[in-house]
């Protein structure tokens, strides 16, 4: 199973440093078509205007959380099939359950490295 490295990836985080870290990790994995959004609303606009094959979003964002973004994506017929990886600082069971219920493809607990990211991306791309 090969990952399509040309996939357009949208990374969403309200913390610029985190966006830079994720972008660098993706670059290590040879993903170069990466766009950024700093909140859920911006992410939705970009998703609706663009053609993305993967969404990687932080959970804790204001004013729209990653979970809210996930629900919006899954409620949109065109965006619904896009694999969605949630990044969270805490692996609280209720968070995981809520994300699963909302249709998350996979999730990553911070801190993480390129290898973890690669494994998660491979998993969700295999099911896409």
Coordinates of C-alpha atoms in Angstrom, one line a residue:
X1 CA 0.0 0.0 0.0
X2 CA 1.7 3.2 -1.1
X3 CA 0.7 6.6 0.1
X4 CA -0.1 9.2 -2.5
X5 CA 2.5 11.8 -1.6
X6 CA 0.9 14.3 -3.9
X7 CA -2.3 14.3 -1.8
X8 CA -3.3 17.8 -0.8
X9 CA -3.2 17.9 3.0
X10 CA -4.9 20.5 5.1
X11 CA -3.4 21.0 8.6
X12 CA -5.5 22.9 11.1
X13 CA -4.2 24.3 14.4
X14 CA -4.6 27.7 16.1
X15 CA -1.0 27.5 17.3
X16 CA 1.5 28.6 14.5
X17 CA 4.4 26.7 16.0
X18 CA 2.4 23.4 15.9
X19 CA 1.5 24.1 12.2
X20 CA 5.2 24.5 11.5
X21 CA 6.1 21.3 13.3
X22 CA 3.4 19.2 11.5
X23 CA 4.4 20.8 8.2
X24 CA 8.0 19.8 8.8
X25 CA 7.1 16.2 9.8
X26 CA 5.0 16.0 6.6
X27 CA 7.9 17.3 4.6
X28 CA 10.1 14.5 6.1
X29 CA 7.4 12.1 4.8
X30 CA 7.6 13.7 1.3
X31 CA 4.2 15.4 1.5
X32 CA 4.7 18.8 -0.1
X33 CA 1.2 19.9 -1.0
X34 CA 0.3 21.2 2.5
X35 CA -2.1 24.0 3.3
X36 CA -2.7 25.5 6.7
X37 CA -5.7 26.9 8.5
X38 CA -5.6 28.5 11.9
X39 CA -9.2 27.7 12.9
X40 CA -12.2 25.5 12.0
X41 CA -14.0 28.2 9.9
X42 CA -11.0 28.9 7.8
X43 CA -10.5 25.2 7.4
X44 CA -14.0 24.7 6.2
X45 CA -13.7 27.5 3.6
X46 CA -10.5 26.0 2.3
X47 CA -12.0 22.5 2.2
X48 CA -15.1 23.6 0.4
X49 CA -13.0 25.6 -2.1
X50 CA -10.3 23.0 -2.6
X51 CA -9.6 19.4 -3.3
X52 CA -8.0 17.8 -0.2
X53 CA -7.2 14.1 0.4
X54 CA -6.4 14.4 4.1
X55 CA -7.2 16.6 7.0
X56 CA -5.0 16.7 10.1
X57 CA -6.5 18.9 12.8
X58 CA -5.8 19.8 16.4
X59 CA -8.6 19.2 18.9
X60 CA -8.2 22.3 21.1
X61 CA -9.0 25.3 19.0
X62 CA -11.0 28.5 19.4
X63 CA -13.7 29.3 18.5
X64 CA -14.4 26.1 16.6
X65 CA -12.9 23.0 18.0
X66 CA -11.4 20.1 16.0
X67 CA -14.4 18.0 17.0
X68 CA -16.8 20.7 15.7
X69 CA -14.8 20.8 12.4
X70 CA -14.9 17.0 12.2
X71 CA -18.7 17.1 12.6
X72 CA -19.1 19.7 9.9
X73 CA -16.8 17.8 7.5
X74 CA -18.7 14.5 8.1
X75 CA -22.1 16.4 7.6
X76 CA -21.0 17.7 4.2
X77 CA -21.6 15.1 1.4
X78 CA -18.6 16.2 -0.6
X79 CA -16.1 16.4 2.3
X80 CA -17.4 13.4 4.1
X81 CA -15.0 10.8 2.6
X82 CA -11.8 12.7 3.4
X83 CA -9.7 10.9 6.0
X84 CA -9.5 13.0 9.2
X85 CA -6.7 12.7 11.7
X86 CA -7.3 14.4 15.0
X87 CA -4.3 15.6 17.1
X88 CA -4.9 15.9 20.8
X89 CA -2.8 16.6 23.9
X90 CA -4.7 14.2 26.0
X91 CA -5.9 10.7 25.3
X92 CA -8.9 10.9 27.6
X93 CA -11.3 8.1 26.8
X94 CA -14.3 10.3 26.5
X95 CA -12.5 12.4 23.9
X96 CA -11.6 9.3 21.9
X97 CA -15.1 8.0 22.1
X98 CA -16.6 11.4 21.0
X99 CA -14.2 11.6 18.1
X100 CA -14.9 8.1 17.0
X101 CA -18.7 8.8 17.2
X102 CA -18.2 11.8 15.1
X103 CA -16.4 9.8 12.5
X104 CA -12.7 10.5 13.0
X105 CA -10.4 8.3 10.9
X106 CA -7.6 8.2 13.5
X107 CA -6.0 10.3 16.1
X108 CA -2.5 11.1 17.4
X109 CA -1.6 12.1 20.9
X110 CA 1.1 14.8 21.3
X111 CA 4.0 14.7 21.4
X112 CA 4.6 12.6 18.3
X113 CA 7.2 12.1 15.6
X114 CA 7.3 11.6 11.8
X115 CA 7.2 7.8 12.2
X116 CA 3.9 7.9 14.2
X117 CA 2.4 10.4 11.7
X118 CA 3.5 8.1 8.8
X119 CA 1.8 5.1 10.5
X120 CA -1.4 7.0 11.1
X121 CA -1.5 8.4 7.6
X122 CA -0.9 5.0 6.0
X123 CA -3.7 3.5 8.1
X124 CA -6.3 6.1 7.1
X125 CA -5.2 6.2 3.4
X126 CA -5.5 2.4 3.2
X127 CA -9.2 2.8 4.2
X128 CA -9.9 5.9 2.1

